[in-house]
Amino acid sequence: MNEKEIIEIIQRELSEKTLGVTEQYLKIHSPIYIDNKLKIERIDEENSDGLVIVYLPVFREKFYFAVYINAKTKEITNIGTEPHHRVYFIATSENLTVEELKAMTILQPTELWNLGDFRNNQKRKYTYSGIKFLINPEPDEFEHKLNKLIDFLEQDARGIIELVQKANGYIQVAMDIHNGNTMLGGPYLNAETINRMSKLGLSISFDLYTAGNYFKN
């Protein structure tokens, strides 16, 4: 399926509302259109079960509509929401410079700052140096994002372990979750993932934020 076919399939469902959940979601939130064309943030065709997951940004929200399409029949099997996940490794120090932090690993950080640099809001300064690795910013399921990050970090296990030991390195997760009925669910870590993190000495921290409108009766 190309993007044009996918948009047509989704747009037809949004108009006809053959699935009960479609009407439920459209009563409380809207996808984004640009020049009357449905905006697609990402098309995920990496799933082994034959499903294509299409992520649609939601108007004035950070979370996404997730549309599940059977690649063979080209039929929508379900519509839900996917939180906006930010999953990254961060290491900070009040004593080491950003150059000293960078020197501990061969991996290239996606963000870095020195003690005394201005924060993004340009009003406050950092009280510590830091480096961050956010390698998968696009919409995706939490487990996929976490495993992709671990895949990346394992390319330099020795360097990551040094950052953990000398600069409080750890994995940080922030989730913006649609609170439609107060049943939020939560992240899941299987034994293999925990074991891989343990070998790198990694801890993990979660910040959960709720957003959006409640379902209407």
PDB file of C-alpha atoms in Angstrom:
ATOM      1  CA  MET A   1       0.000   0.000   0.000  1.00  0.00           C
ATOM      2  CA  ASN A   2       1.198   3.471  -0.806  1.00  0.00           C
ATOM      3  CA  GLU A   3       0.359   6.581   1.187  1.00  0.00           C
ATOM      4  CA  LYS A   4      -2.452   7.578  -1.181  1.00  0.00           C
ATOM      5  CA  GLU A   5      -4.190   4.207  -0.711  1.00  0.00           C
ATOM      6  CA  ILE A   6      -3.755   4.405   3.048  1.00  0.00           C
ATOM      7  CA  ILE A   7      -5.252   7.896   3.227  1.00  0.00           C
ATOM      8  CA  GLU A   8      -8.234   6.763   1.138  1.00  0.00           C
ATOM      9  CA  ILE A   9      -8.828   3.735   3.405  1.00  0.00           C
ATOM     10  CA  ILE A  10      -8.632   5.822   6.568  1.00  0.00           C
ATOM     11  CA  GLN A  11     -10.678   8.692   5.170  1.00  0.00           C
ATOM     12  CA  ARG A  12     -13.439   6.280   4.140  1.00  0.00           C
ATOM     13  CA  GLU A  13     -13.594   4.904   7.682  1.00  0.00           C
ATOM     14  CA  LEU A  14     -13.641   8.372   9.187  1.00  0.00           C
ATOM     15  CA  SER A  15     -16.603   9.219   6.957  1.00  0.00           C
ATOM     16  CA  GLU A  16     -18.561   5.959   7.232  1.00  0.00           C
ATOM     17  CA  LYS A  17     -17.618   5.085  10.846  1.00  0.00           C
ATOM     18  CA  THR A  18     -18.080   1.337  10.394  1.00  0.00           C
ATOM     19  CA  LEU A  19     -16.168   0.679  13.622  1.00  0.00           C
ATOM     20  CA  GLY A  20     -17.799   1.788  16.848  1.00  0.00           C
ATOM     21  CA  VAL A  21     -14.546   3.211  18.175  1.00  0.00           C
ATOM     22  CA  THR A  22     -14.255   5.555  15.198  1.00  0.00           C
ATOM     23  CA  GLU A  23     -17.348   7.483  16.218  1.00  0.00           C
ATOM     24  CA  GLN A  24     -16.267   7.459  19.855  1.00  0.00           C
ATOM     25  CA  TYR A  25     -12.933   9.079  19.060  1.00  0.00           C
ATOM     26  CA  LEU A  26     -14.286  11.581  16.547  1.00  0.00           C
ATOM     27  CA  LYS A  27     -16.787  12.836  19.133  1.00  0.00           C
ATOM     28  CA  ILE A  28     -13.958  14.012  21.376  1.00  0.00           C
ATOM     29  CA  HIS A  29     -10.936  14.605  19.116  1.00  0.00           C
ATOM     30  CA  SER A  30     -10.051  15.389  15.524  1.00  0.00           C
ATOM     31  CA  PRO A  31      -7.195  14.366  13.252  1.00  0.00           C
ATOM     32  CA  ILE A  32      -5.251  17.133  11.523  1.00  0.00           C
ATOM     33  CA  TYR A  33      -5.862  18.127   7.902  1.00  0.00           C
ATOM     34  CA  ILE A  34      -3.557  20.264   5.781  1.00  0.00           C
ATOM     35  CA  ASP A  35      -5.140  21.717   2.623  1.00  0.00           C
ATOM     36  CA  ASN A  36      -8.027  19.266   3.147  1.00  0.00           C
ATOM     37  CA  LYS A  37      -5.616  16.329   3.125  1.00  0.00           C
ATOM     38  CA  LEU A  38      -5.354  14.027   6.138  1.00  0.00           C
ATOM     39  CA  LYS A  39      -1.960  14.430   7.791  1.00  0.00           C
ATOM     40  CA  ILE A  40       0.020  11.248   8.449  1.00  0.00           C
ATOM     41  CA  GLU A  41       2.906  11.385  10.899  1.00  0.00           C
ATOM     42  CA  ARG A  42       4.254   7.882  10.253  1.00  0.00           C
ATOM     43  CA  ILE A  43       3.410   4.626   8.506  1.00  0.00           C
ATOM     44  CA  ASP A  44       4.835   1.633  10.391  1.00  0.00           C
ATOM     45  CA  GLU A  45       5.230  -1.431   8.176  1.00  0.00           C
ATOM     46  CA  GLU A  46       7.802  -3.167  10.390  1.00  0.00           C
ATOM     47  CA  ASN A  47       5.340  -5.443  12.197  1.00  0.00           C
ATOM     48  CA  SER A  48       5.652  -9.218  11.851  1.00  0.00           C
ATOM     49  CA  ASP A  49       1.892  -9.800  12.210  1.00  0.00           C
ATOM     50  CA  GLY A  50       1.059  -8.252   8.854  1.00  0.00           C
ATOM     51  CA  LEU A  51      -0.483  -5.126  10.333  1.00  0.00           C
ATOM     52  CA  VAL A  52       0.350  -1.657   9.126  1.00  0.00           C
ATOM     53  CA  ILE A  53       0.092   0.957  11.884  1.00  0.00           C
ATOM     54  CA  VAL A  54      -0.629   4.485  10.735  1.00  0.00           C
ATOM     55  CA  TYR A  55      -0.069   7.335  13.182  1.00  0.00           C
ATOM     56  CA  LEU A  56      -2.222  10.443  12.792  1.00  0.00           C
ATOM     57  CA  PRO A  57      -1.488  13.580  14.819  1.00  0.00           C
ATOM     58  CA  VAL A  58      -4.412  14.767  16.939  1.00  0.00           C
ATOM     59  CA  PHE A  59      -5.466  18.404  16.854  1.00  0.00           C
ATOM     60  CA  ARG A  60      -3.989  20.334  19.815  1.00  0.00           C
ATOM     61  CA  GLU A  61      -2.696  17.161  21.492  1.00  0.00           C
ATOM     62  CA  LYS A  62       0.644  15.342  21.662  1.00  0.00           C
ATOM     63  CA  PHE A  63      -0.694  11.787  21.483  1.00  0.00           C
ATOM     64  CA  TYR A  64      -1.698  10.127  18.206  1.00  0.00           C
ATOM     65  CA  PHE A  65      -4.537   8.235  16.616  1.00  0.00           C
ATOM     66  CA  ALA A  66      -3.207   4.766  15.735  1.00  0.00           C
ATOM     67  CA  VAL A  67      -4.990   3.093  12.821  1.00  0.00           C
ATOM     68  CA  TYR A  68      -4.335  -0.628  12.323  1.00  0.00           C
ATOM     69  CA  ILE A  69      -4.700  -1.906   8.758  1.00  0.00           C
ATOM     70  CA  ASN A  70      -4.447  -5.510   7.546  1.00  0.00           C
ATOM     71  CA  ALA A  71      -1.882  -5.285   4.745  1.00  0.00           C
ATOM     72  CA  LYS A  72      -3.421  -8.202   2.804  1.00  0.00           C
ATOM     73  CA  THR A  73      -7.104  -7.322   2.955  1.00  0.00           C
ATOM     74  CA  LYS A  74      -6.502  -3.555   3.165  1.00  0.00           C
ATOM     75  CA  GLU A  75      -9.121  -3.344   5.877  1.00  0.00           C
ATOM     76  CA  ILE A  76      -8.939  -1.406   9.130  1.00  0.00           C
ATOM     77  CA  THR A  77      -9.005  -3.811  12.073  1.00  0.00           C
ATOM     78  CA  ASN A  78      -8.906  -1.268  14.891  1.00  0.00           C
ATOM     79  CA  ILE A  79      -8.411   2.378  15.821  1.00  0.00           C
ATOM     80  CA  GLY A  80      -6.926   3.530  19.106  1.00  0.00           C
ATOM     81  CA  THR A  81      -4.570   6.114  20.523  1.00  0.00           C
ATOM     82  CA  GLU A  82      -0.822   5.842  20.998  1.00  0.00           C
ATOM     83  CA  PRO A  83       0.927   7.996  23.603  1.00  0.00           C
ATOM     84  CA  HIS A  84       3.616  10.421  22.588  1.00  0.00           C
ATOM     85  CA  HIS A  85       6.667   8.563  23.905  1.00  0.00           C
ATOM     86  CA  ARG A  86      10.067  10.146  24.441  1.00  0.00           C
ATOM     87  CA  VAL A  87      12.619   7.479  25.327  1.00  0.00           C
ATOM     88  CA  TYR A  88      16.228   8.564  25.690  1.00  0.00           C
ATOM     89  CA  PHE A  89      19.505   7.988  27.523  1.00  0.00           C
ATOM     90  CA  ILE A  90      20.836  10.940  29.476  1.00  0.00           C
ATOM     91  CA  ALA A  91      24.046  11.463  31.445  1.00  0.00           C
ATOM     92  CA  THR A  92      24.775  14.575  33.542  1.00  0.00           C
ATOM     93  CA  SER A  93      27.502  15.872  35.819  1.00  0.00           C
ATOM     94  CA  GLU A  94      28.117  18.940  37.966  1.00  0.00           C
ATOM     95  CA  ASN A  95      31.888  18.392  37.758  1.00  0.00           C
ATOM     96  CA  LEU A  96      32.626  17.073  34.257  1.00  0.00           C
ATOM     97  CA  THR A  97      32.444  19.181  31.102  1.00  0.00           C
ATOM     98  CA  VAL A  98      30.384  18.154  28.109  1.00  0.00           C
ATOM     99  CA  GLU A  99      33.635  17.370  26.252  1.00  0.00           C
ATOM    100  CA  GLU A 100      34.658  14.978  29.016  1.00  0.00           C
ATOM    101  CA  LEU A 101      31.249  13.308  28.858  1.00  0.00           C
ATOM    102  CA  LYS A 102      31.454  12.973  25.065  1.00  0.00           C
ATOM    103  CA  ALA A 103      34.919  11.455  25.337  1.00  0.00           C
ATOM    104  CA  MET A 104      33.556   8.487  27.294  1.00  0.00           C
ATOM    105  CA  THR A 105      31.653   7.060  24.306  1.00  0.00           C
ATOM    106  CA  ILE A 106      32.021   6.695  20.551  1.00  0.00           C
ATOM    107  CA  LEU A 107      28.286   7.286  20.158  1.00  0.00           C
ATOM    108  CA  GLN A 108      27.163  10.696  18.900  1.00  0.00           C
ATOM    109  CA  PRO A 109      24.706  12.509  21.207  1.00  0.00           C
ATOM    110  CA  THR A 110      21.613  14.170  19.769  1.00  0.00           C
ATOM    111  CA  GLU A 111      21.755  16.953  22.355  1.00  0.00           C
ATOM    112  CA  LEU A 112      24.448  18.321  24.656  1.00  0.00           C
ATOM    113  CA  TRP A 113      25.071  21.281  26.935  1.00  0.00           C
ATOM    114  CA  ASN A 114      27.651  22.643  29.343  1.00  0.00           C
ATOM    115  CA  LEU A 115      27.221  23.857  32.886  1.00  0.00           C
ATOM    116  CA  GLY A 116      26.264  27.523  32.607  1.00  0.00           C
ATOM    117  CA  ASP A 117      24.626  27.278  29.174  1.00  0.00           C
ATOM    118  CA  PHE A 118      21.167  28.780  28.859  1.00  0.00           C
ATOM    119  CA  ARG A 119      18.242  26.375  28.744  1.00  0.00           C
ATOM    120  CA  ASN A 120      15.837  26.403  25.812  1.00  0.00           C
ATOM    121  CA  ASN A 121      13.675  29.059  27.454  1.00  0.00           C
ATOM    122  CA  GLN A 122      16.759  31.319  27.605  1.00  0.00           C
ATOM    123  CA  LYS A 123      15.853  32.423  31.144  1.00  0.00           C
ATOM    124  CA  ARG A 124      17.656  29.864  33.301  1.00  0.00           C
ATOM    125  CA  LYS A 125      21.092  28.328  33.058  1.00  0.00           C
ATOM    126  CA  TYR A 126      22.040  24.701  33.404  1.00  0.00           C
ATOM    127  CA  THR A 127      23.620  23.819  36.741  1.00  0.00           C
ATOM    128  CA  TYR A 128      25.242  20.705  35.240  1.00  0.00           C
ATOM    129  CA  SER A 129      26.699  19.475  31.958  1.00  0.00           C
ATOM    130  CA  GLY A 130      24.869  16.775  30.039  1.00  0.00           C
ATOM    131  CA  ILE A 131      24.507  14.670  26.929  1.00  0.00           C
ATOM    132  CA  LYS A 132      21.364  13.030  25.582  1.00  0.00           C
ATOM    133  CA  PHE A 133      20.697  10.265  23.069  1.00  0.00           C
ATOM    134  CA  LEU A 134      17.205  10.371  21.556  1.00  0.00           C
ATOM    135  CA  ILE A 135      17.492   8.104  18.538  1.00  0.00           C
ATOM    136  CA  ASN A 136      13.829   7.412  17.702  1.00  0.00           C
ATOM    137  CA  PRO A 137      11.706  10.578  18.018  1.00  0.00           C
ATOM    138  CA  GLU A 138       8.998   9.413  15.594  1.00  0.00           C
ATOM    139  CA  PRO A 139       5.669   7.895  16.718  1.00  0.00           C
ATOM    140  CA  ASP A 140       6.069   4.293  17.820  1.00  0.00           C
ATOM    141  CA  GLU A 141       5.071   1.876  20.550  1.00  0.00           C
ATOM    142  CA  PHE A 142       7.012   2.181  23.811  1.00  0.00           C
ATOM    143  CA  GLU A 143       8.538  -1.307  23.651  1.00  0.00           C
ATOM    144  CA  HIS A 144       9.862  -0.664  20.147  1.00  0.00           C
ATOM    145  CA  LYS A 145      11.375   2.671  21.148  1.00  0.00           C
ATOM    146  CA  LEU A 146      13.047   1.204  24.224  1.00  0.00           C
ATOM    147  CA  ASN A 147      14.523  -1.752  22.345  1.00  0.00           C
ATOM    148  CA  LYS A 148      15.792   0.475  19.530  1.00  0.00           C
ATOM    149  CA  LEU A 149      17.496   2.689  22.108  1.00  0.00           C
ATOM    150  CA  ILE A 150      19.100  -0.321  23.794  1.00  0.00           C
ATOM    151  CA  ASP A 151      20.230  -1.608  20.374  1.00  0.00           C
ATOM    152  CA  PHE A 152      21.947   1.741  19.866  1.00  0.00           C
ATOM    153  CA  LEU A 153      23.543   1.871  23.321  1.00  0.00           C
ATOM    154  CA  GLU A 154      24.873  -1.686  23.006  1.00  0.00           C
ATOM    155  CA  GLN A 155      27.064  -0.532  20.135  1.00  0.00           C
ATOM    156  CA  ASP A 156      29.333   0.969  22.805  1.00  0.00           C
ATOM    157  CA  ALA A 157      28.588  -0.975  25.979  1.00  0.00           C
ATOM    158  CA  ARG A 158      31.866   0.002  27.623  1.00  0.00           C
ATOM    159  CA  GLY A 159      31.258   3.712  27.043  1.00  0.00           C
ATOM    160  CA  ILE A 160      27.675   3.581  28.292  1.00  0.00           C
ATOM    161  CA  ILE A 161      28.700   1.727  31.427  1.00  0.00           C
ATOM    162  CA  GLU A 162      31.307   4.435  32.088  1.00  0.00           C
ATOM    163  CA  LEU A 163      28.679   7.155  31.667  1.00  0.00           C
ATOM    164  CA  VAL A 164      26.393   5.262  34.052  1.00  0.00           C
ATOM    165  CA  GLN A 165      29.116   4.982  36.654  1.00  0.00           C
ATOM    166  CA  LYS A 166      30.657   8.454  36.334  1.00  0.00           C
ATOM    167  CA  ALA A 167      27.781  10.646  35.166  1.00  0.00           C
ATOM    168  CA  ASN A 168      24.576   9.110  36.532  1.00  0.00           C
ATOM    169  CA  GLY A 169      23.573   7.827  33.093  1.00  0.00           C
ATOM    170  CA  TYR A 170      20.086   6.292  32.846  1.00  0.00           C
ATOM    171  CA  ILE A 171      17.091   5.914  30.529  1.00  0.00           C
ATOM    172  CA  GLN A 172      14.370   8.535  30.839  1.00  0.00           C
ATOM    173  CA  VAL A 173      10.849   7.956  29.530  1.00  0.00           C
ATOM    174  CA  ALA A 174       8.127  10.606  29.205  1.00  0.00           C
ATOM    175  CA  MET A 175       4.643   9.649  28.016  1.00  0.00           C
ATOM    176  CA  ASP A 176       1.706  11.859  27.028  1.00  0.00           C
ATOM    177  CA  ILE A 177      -1.259   9.476  27.305  1.00  0.00           C
ATOM    178  CA  HIS A 178      -4.852   9.962  26.215  1.00  0.00           C
ATOM    179  CA  ASN A 179      -7.042   9.792  29.320  1.00  0.00           C
ATOM    180  CA  GLY A 180     -10.316   8.725  27.736  1.00  0.00           C
ATOM    181  CA  ASN A 181     -11.772   6.660  30.573  1.00  0.00           C
ATOM    182  CA  THR A 182      -9.164   6.863  33.410  1.00  0.00           C
ATOM    183  CA  MET A 183      -7.807   3.397  32.432  1.00  0.00           C
ATOM    184  CA  LEU A 184      -4.342   4.453  31.323  1.00  0.00           C
ATOM    185  CA  GLY A 185      -2.532   1.135  31.141  1.00  0.00           C
ATOM    186  CA  GLY A 186       1.201   1.402  31.486  1.00  0.00           C
ATOM    187  CA  PRO A 187       4.634   0.473  30.131  1.00  0.00           C
ATOM    188  CA  TYR A 188       5.743  -3.158  29.993  1.00  0.00           C
ATOM    189  CA  LEU A 189       9.309  -4.481  30.235  1.00  0.00           C
ATOM    190  CA  ASN A 190       9.877  -8.151  29.479  1.00  0.00           C
ATOM    191  CA  ALA A 191      12.642 -10.253  31.029  1.00  0.00           C
ATOM    192  CA  GLU A 192      14.916  -9.969  27.998  1.00  0.00           C
ATOM    193  CA  THR A 193      14.754  -6.180  27.991  1.00  0.00           C
ATOM    194  CA  ILE A 194      15.432  -6.016  31.737  1.00  0.00           C
ATOM    195  CA  ASN A 195      18.402  -8.344  31.293  1.00  0.00           C
ATOM    196  CA  ARG A 196      19.860  -6.210  28.490  1.00  0.00           C
ATOM    197  CA  MET A 197      19.481  -3.073  30.597  1.00  0.00           C
ATOM    198  CA  SER A 198      21.104  -4.806  33.559  1.00  0.00           C
ATOM    199  CA  LYS A 199      24.189  -5.677  31.520  1.00  0.00           C
ATOM    200  CA  LEU A 200      24.651  -1.966  30.797  1.00  0.00           C
ATOM    201  CA  GLY A 201      23.956  -1.005  34.405  1.00  0.00           C
ATOM    202  CA  LEU A 202      20.928   0.988  33.317  1.00  0.00           C
ATOM    203  CA  SER A 203      18.076   2.211  35.466  1.00  0.00           C
ATOM    204  CA  ILE A 204      14.900   3.658  33.970  1.00  0.00           C
ATOM    205  CA  SER A 205      12.656   6.507  35.082  1.00  0.00           C
ATOM    206  CA  PHE A 206       9.080   7.238  33.951  1.00  0.00           C
ATOM    207  CA  ASP A 207       7.174  10.525  33.760  1.00  0.00           C
ATOM    208  CA  LEU A 208       3.504  10.009  32.817  1.00  0.00           C
ATOM    209  CA  TYR A 209       1.256  12.841  31.669  1.00  0.00           C
ATOM    210  CA  THR A 210      -2.446  12.571  30.846  1.00  0.00           C
ATOM    211  CA  ALA A 211      -4.175  14.653  28.206  1.00  0.00           C
ATOM    212  CA  GLY A 212      -7.241  14.833  26.017  1.00  0.00           C
ATOM    213  CA  ASN A 213     -10.980  14.557  26.521  1.00  0.00           C
ATOM    214  CA  TYR A 214     -13.039  11.847  28.182  1.00  0.00           C
ATOM    215  CA  PHE A 215     -15.199   9.567  26.067  1.00  0.00           C
ATOM    216  CA  LYS A 216     -18.824  10.670  25.830  1.00  0.00           C
ATOM    217  CA  ASN A 217     -21.607   8.324  26.875  1.00  0.00           C
TER     218      ASN A 217
END
